[in-house]
Coordinates of N, CA, C and O in Angstrom, one line a residue:
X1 N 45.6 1.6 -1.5 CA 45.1 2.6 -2.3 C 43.6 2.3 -2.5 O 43.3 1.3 -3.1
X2 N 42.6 3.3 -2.1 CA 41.1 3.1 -2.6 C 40.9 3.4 -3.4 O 41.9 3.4 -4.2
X3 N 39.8 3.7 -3.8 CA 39.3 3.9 -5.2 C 39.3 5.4 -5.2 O 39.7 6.1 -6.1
X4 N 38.7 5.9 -4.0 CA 39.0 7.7 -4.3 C 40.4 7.9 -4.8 O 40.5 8.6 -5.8
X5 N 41.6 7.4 -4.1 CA 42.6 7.7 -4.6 C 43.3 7.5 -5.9 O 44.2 8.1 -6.3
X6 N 42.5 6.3 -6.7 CA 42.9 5.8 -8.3 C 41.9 6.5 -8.6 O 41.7 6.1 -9.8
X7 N 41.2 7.3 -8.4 CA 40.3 8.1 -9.3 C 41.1 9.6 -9.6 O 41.0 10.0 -10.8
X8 N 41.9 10.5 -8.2 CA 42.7 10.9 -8.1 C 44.0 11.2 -9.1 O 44.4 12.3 -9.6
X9 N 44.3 10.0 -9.2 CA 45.1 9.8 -9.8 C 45.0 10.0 -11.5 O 45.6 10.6 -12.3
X10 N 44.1 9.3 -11.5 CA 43.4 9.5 -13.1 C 43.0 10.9 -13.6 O 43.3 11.5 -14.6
X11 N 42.4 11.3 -12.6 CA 41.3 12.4 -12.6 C 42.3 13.9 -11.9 O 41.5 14.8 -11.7
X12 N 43.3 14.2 -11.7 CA 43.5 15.4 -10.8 C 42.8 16.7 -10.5 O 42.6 17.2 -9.4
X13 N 42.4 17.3 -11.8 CA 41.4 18.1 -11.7 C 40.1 18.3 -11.4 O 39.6 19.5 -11.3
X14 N 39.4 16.7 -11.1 CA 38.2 16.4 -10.7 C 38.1 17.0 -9.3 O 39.0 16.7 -8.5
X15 N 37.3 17.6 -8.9 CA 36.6 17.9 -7.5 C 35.3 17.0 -7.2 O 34.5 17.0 -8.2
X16 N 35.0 16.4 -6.3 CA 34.4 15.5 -5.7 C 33.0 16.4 -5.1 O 33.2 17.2 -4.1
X17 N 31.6 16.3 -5.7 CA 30.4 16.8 -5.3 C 29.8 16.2 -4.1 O 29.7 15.0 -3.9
X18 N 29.5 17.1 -3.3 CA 29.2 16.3 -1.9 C 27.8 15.8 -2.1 O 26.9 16.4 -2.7
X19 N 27.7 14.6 -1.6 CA 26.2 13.9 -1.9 C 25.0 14.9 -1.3 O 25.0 15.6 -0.3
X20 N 23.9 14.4 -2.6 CA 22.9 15.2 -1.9 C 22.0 13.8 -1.0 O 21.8 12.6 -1.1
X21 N 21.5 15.0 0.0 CA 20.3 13.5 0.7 C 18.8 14.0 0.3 O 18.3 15.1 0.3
X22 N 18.4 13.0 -0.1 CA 17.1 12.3 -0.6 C 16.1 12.3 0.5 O 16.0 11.3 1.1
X23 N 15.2 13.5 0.9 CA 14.6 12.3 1.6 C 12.7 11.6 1.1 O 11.8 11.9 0.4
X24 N 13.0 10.9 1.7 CA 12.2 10.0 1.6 C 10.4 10.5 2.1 O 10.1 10.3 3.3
X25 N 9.6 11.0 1.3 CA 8.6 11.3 1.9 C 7.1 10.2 1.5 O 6.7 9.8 0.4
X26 N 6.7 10.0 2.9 CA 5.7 8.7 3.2 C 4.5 9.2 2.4 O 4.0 10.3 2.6
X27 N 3.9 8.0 1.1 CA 2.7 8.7 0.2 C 1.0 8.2 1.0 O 0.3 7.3 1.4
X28 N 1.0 9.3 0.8 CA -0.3 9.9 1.5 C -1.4 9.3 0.9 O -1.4 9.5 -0.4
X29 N -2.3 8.5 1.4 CA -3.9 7.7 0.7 C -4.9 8.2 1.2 O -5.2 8.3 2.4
X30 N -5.9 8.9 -0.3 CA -6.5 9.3 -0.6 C -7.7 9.4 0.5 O -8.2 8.3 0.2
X31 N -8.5 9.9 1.5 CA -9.5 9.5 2.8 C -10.7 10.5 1.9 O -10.6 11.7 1.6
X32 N -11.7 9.8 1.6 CA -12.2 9.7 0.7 C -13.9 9.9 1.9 O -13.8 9.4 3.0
X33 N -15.1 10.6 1.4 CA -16.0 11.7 2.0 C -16.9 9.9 2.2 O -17.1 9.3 3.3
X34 N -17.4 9.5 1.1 CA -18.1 8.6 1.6 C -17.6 6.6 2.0 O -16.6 6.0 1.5
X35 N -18.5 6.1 2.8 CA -17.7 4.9 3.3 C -17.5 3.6 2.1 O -18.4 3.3 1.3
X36 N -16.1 3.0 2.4 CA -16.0 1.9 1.6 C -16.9 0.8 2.2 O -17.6 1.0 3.1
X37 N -17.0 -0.3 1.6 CA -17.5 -1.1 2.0 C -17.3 -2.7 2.5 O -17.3 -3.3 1.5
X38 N -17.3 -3.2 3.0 CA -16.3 -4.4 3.9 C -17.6 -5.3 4.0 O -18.2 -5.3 5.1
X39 N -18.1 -6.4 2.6 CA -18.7 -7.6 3.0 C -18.3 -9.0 2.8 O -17.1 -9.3 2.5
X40 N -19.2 -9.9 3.0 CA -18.2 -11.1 3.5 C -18.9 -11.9 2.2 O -19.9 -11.5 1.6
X41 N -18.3 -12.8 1.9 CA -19.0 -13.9 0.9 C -18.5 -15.0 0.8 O -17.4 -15.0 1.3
X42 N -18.9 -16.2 0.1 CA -18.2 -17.8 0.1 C -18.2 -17.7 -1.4 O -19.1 -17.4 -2.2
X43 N -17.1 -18.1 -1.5 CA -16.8 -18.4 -2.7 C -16.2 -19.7 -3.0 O -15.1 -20.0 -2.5
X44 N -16.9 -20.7 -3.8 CA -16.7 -21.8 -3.8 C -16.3 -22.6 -2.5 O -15.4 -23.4 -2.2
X45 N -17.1 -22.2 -2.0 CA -17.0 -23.0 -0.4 C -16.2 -22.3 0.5 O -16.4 -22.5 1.7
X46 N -15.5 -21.5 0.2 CA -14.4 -20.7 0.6 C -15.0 -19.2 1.4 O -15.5 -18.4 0.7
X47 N -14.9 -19.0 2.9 CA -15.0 -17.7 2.9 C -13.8 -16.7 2.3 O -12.7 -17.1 2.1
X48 N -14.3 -15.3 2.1 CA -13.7 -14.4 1.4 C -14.7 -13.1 1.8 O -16.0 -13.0 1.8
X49 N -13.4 -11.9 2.4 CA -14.0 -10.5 2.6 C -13.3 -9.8 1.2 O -12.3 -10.1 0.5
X50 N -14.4 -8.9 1.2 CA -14.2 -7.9 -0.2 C -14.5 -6.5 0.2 O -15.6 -6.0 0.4
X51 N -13.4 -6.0 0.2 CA -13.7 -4.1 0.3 C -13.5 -3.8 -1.2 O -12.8 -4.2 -2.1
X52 N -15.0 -2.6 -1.1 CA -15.4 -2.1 -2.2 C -15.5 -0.9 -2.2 O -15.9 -0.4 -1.1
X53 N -15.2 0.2 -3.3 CA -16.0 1.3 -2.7 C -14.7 2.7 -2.7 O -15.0 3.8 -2.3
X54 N -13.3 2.3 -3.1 CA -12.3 3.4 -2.9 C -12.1 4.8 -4.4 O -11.5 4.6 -5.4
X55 N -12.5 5.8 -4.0 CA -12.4 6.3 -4.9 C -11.0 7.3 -5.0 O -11.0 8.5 -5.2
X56 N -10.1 6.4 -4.9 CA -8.6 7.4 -5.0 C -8.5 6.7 -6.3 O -9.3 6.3 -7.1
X57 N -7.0 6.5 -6.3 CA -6.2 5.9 -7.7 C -6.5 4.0 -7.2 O -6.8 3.3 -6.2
X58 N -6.0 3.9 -8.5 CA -5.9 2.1 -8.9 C -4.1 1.9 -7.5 O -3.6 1.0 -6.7
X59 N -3.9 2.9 -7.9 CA -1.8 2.3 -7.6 C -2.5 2.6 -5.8 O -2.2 1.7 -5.0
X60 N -3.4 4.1 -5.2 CA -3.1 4.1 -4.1 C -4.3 2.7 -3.5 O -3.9 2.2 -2.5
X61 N -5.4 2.1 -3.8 CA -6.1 0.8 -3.5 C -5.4 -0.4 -3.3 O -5.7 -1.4 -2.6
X62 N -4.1 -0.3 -4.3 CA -3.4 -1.7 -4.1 C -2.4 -1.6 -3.0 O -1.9 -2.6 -2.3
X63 N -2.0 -0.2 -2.9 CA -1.1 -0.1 -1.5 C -2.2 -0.3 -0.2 O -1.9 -0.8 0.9
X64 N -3.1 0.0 -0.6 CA -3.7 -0.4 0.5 C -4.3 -1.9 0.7 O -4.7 -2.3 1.9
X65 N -4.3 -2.7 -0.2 CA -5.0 -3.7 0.0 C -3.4 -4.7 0.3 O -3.6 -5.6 1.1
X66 N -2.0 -4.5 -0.2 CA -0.7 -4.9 0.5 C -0.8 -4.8 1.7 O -0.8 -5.8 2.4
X67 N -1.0 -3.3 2.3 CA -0.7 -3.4 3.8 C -1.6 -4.1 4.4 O -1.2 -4.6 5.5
X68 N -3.1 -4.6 3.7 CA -3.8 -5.3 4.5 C -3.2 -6.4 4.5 O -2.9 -6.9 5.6
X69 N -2.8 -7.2 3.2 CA -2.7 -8.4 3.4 C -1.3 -8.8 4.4 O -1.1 -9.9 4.8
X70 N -0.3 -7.5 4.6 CA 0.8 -8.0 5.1 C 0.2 -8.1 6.7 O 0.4 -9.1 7.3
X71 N -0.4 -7.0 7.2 CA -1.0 -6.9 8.7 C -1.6 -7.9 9.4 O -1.6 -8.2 10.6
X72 N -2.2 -8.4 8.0 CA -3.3 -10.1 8.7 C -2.7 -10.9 8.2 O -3.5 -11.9 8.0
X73 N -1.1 -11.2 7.7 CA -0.3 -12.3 7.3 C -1.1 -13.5 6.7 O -0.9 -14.7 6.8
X74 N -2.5 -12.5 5.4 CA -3.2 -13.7 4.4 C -3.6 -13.5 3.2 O -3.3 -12.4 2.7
X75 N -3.9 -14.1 2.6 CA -3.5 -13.7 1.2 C -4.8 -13.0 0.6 O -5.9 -12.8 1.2
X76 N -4.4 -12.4 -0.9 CA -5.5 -12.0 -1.0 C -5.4 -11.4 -2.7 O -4.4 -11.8 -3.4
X77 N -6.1 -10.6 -3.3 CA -5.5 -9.6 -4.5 C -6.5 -8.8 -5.3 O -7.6 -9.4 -5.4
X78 N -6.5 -7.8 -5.7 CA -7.3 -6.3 -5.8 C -7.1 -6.9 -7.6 O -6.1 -7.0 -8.3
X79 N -8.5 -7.2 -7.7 CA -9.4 -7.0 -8.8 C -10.8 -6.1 -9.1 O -11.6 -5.7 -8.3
X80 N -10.8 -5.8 -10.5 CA -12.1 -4.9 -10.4 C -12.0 -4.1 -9.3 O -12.4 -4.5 -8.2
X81 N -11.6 -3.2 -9.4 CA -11.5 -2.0 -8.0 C -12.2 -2.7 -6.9 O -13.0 -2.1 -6.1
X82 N -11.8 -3.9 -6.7 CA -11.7 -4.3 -5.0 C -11.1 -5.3 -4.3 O -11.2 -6.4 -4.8
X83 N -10.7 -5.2 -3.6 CA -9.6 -6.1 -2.7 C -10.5 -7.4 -2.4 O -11.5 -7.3 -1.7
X84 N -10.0 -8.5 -2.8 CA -11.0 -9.7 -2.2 C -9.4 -10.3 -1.1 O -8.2 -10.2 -1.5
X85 N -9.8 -10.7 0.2 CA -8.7 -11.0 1.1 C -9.5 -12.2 1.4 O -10.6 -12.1 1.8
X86 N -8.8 -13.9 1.0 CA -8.9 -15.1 2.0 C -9.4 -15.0 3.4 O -8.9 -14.9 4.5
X87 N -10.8 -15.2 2.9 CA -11.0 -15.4 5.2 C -12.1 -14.2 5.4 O -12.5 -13.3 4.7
X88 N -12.6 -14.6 7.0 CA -13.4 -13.6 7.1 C -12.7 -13.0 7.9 O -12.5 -13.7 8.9
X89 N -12.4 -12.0 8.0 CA -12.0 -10.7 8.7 C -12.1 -9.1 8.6 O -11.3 -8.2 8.5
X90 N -13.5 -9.2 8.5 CA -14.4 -7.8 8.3 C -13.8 -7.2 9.5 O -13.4 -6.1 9.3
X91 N -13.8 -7.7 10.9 CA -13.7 -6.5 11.9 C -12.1 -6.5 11.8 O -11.7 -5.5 11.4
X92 N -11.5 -7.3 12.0 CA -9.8 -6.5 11.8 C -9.3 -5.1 10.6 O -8.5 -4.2 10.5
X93 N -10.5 -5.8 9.6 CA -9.9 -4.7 8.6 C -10.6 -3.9 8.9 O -9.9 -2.8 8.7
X94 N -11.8 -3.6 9.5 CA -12.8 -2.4 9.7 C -11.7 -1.6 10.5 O -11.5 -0.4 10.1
X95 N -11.0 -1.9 11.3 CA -10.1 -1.4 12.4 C -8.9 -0.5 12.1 O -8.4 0.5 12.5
X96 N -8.5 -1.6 11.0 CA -7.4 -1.2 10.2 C -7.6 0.1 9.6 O -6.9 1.1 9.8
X97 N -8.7 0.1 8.8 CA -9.1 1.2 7.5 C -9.2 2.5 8.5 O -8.5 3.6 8.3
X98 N -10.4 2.1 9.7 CA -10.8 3.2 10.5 C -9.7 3.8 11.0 O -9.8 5.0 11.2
X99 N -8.7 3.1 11.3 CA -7.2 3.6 12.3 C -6.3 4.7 10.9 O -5.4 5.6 10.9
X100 N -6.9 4.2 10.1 CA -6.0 5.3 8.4 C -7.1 6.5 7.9 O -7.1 7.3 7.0
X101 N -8.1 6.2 8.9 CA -9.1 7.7 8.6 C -10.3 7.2 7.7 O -11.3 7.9 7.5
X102 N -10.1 5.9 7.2 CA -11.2 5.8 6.2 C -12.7 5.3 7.0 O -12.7 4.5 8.0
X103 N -14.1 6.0 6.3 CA -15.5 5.5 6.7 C -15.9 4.3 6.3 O -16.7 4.3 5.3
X104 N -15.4 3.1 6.7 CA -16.2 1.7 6.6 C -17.6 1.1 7.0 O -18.1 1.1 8.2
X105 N -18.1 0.7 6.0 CA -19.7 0.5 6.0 C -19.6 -1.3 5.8 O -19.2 -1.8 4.8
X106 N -20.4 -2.4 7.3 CA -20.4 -3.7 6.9 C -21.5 -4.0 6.4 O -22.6 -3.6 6.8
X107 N -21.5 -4.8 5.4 CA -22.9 -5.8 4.7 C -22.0 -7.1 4.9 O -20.8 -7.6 4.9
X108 N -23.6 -7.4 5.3 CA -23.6 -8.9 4.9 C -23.5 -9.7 6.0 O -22.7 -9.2 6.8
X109 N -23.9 -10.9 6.5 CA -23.8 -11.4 7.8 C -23.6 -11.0 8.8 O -23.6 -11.8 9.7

């Protein structure tokens, strides 16, 4: 006996609502008229790129600054509206942004 059926049992009058489906729609980031900005800097001895410059929401910058850090498997975290990522990798992320529609502008070295 399942559980549909001890429900059945309990329940006889009960009619069973057919599930509804959900779907799932993929959230769209903000592509924004003028370019972010992708420069490089050492920080305490440490290279570090920093994109600057997104004018959507705070929640859609950090999804974007996740997918970076998962794509280049490095670490990183979005302070003061901008993503500082471990390491230099201005042209992978240039690539990245450019491939999601956004205008990247490099400074700096």
């Amino acid at each position: 006996m399942d559980l549909h059926d001890q429900l059945k049992n309990l329940f006889p009058d009960h009619e069973p609502v057919p599930e509804e489906v959900i779907e799932e729609v993929a959230h769209e980031l903000y592509v924004q008229k003028e370019p972010m900005i992708c420069k490089f800097e050492k920080r305490k001895g440490k290279a570090t790129t920093i994109i600057e410059g997104y004018e959507g929401t705070d929640e859609d910058f950090k999804i974007l600054a996740k997918e970076i850090k998962t794509k280049l498997s490095v670490g990183g975290t979005f302070k003061d509206d901008s993503i500082i990522i471990q390491g230099d990798y201005r042209d992978k992320i240039m690539t990245i942004l450019k491939a999601k529609g956004f205008k990247v502008k490099r400074v700096g070295g």
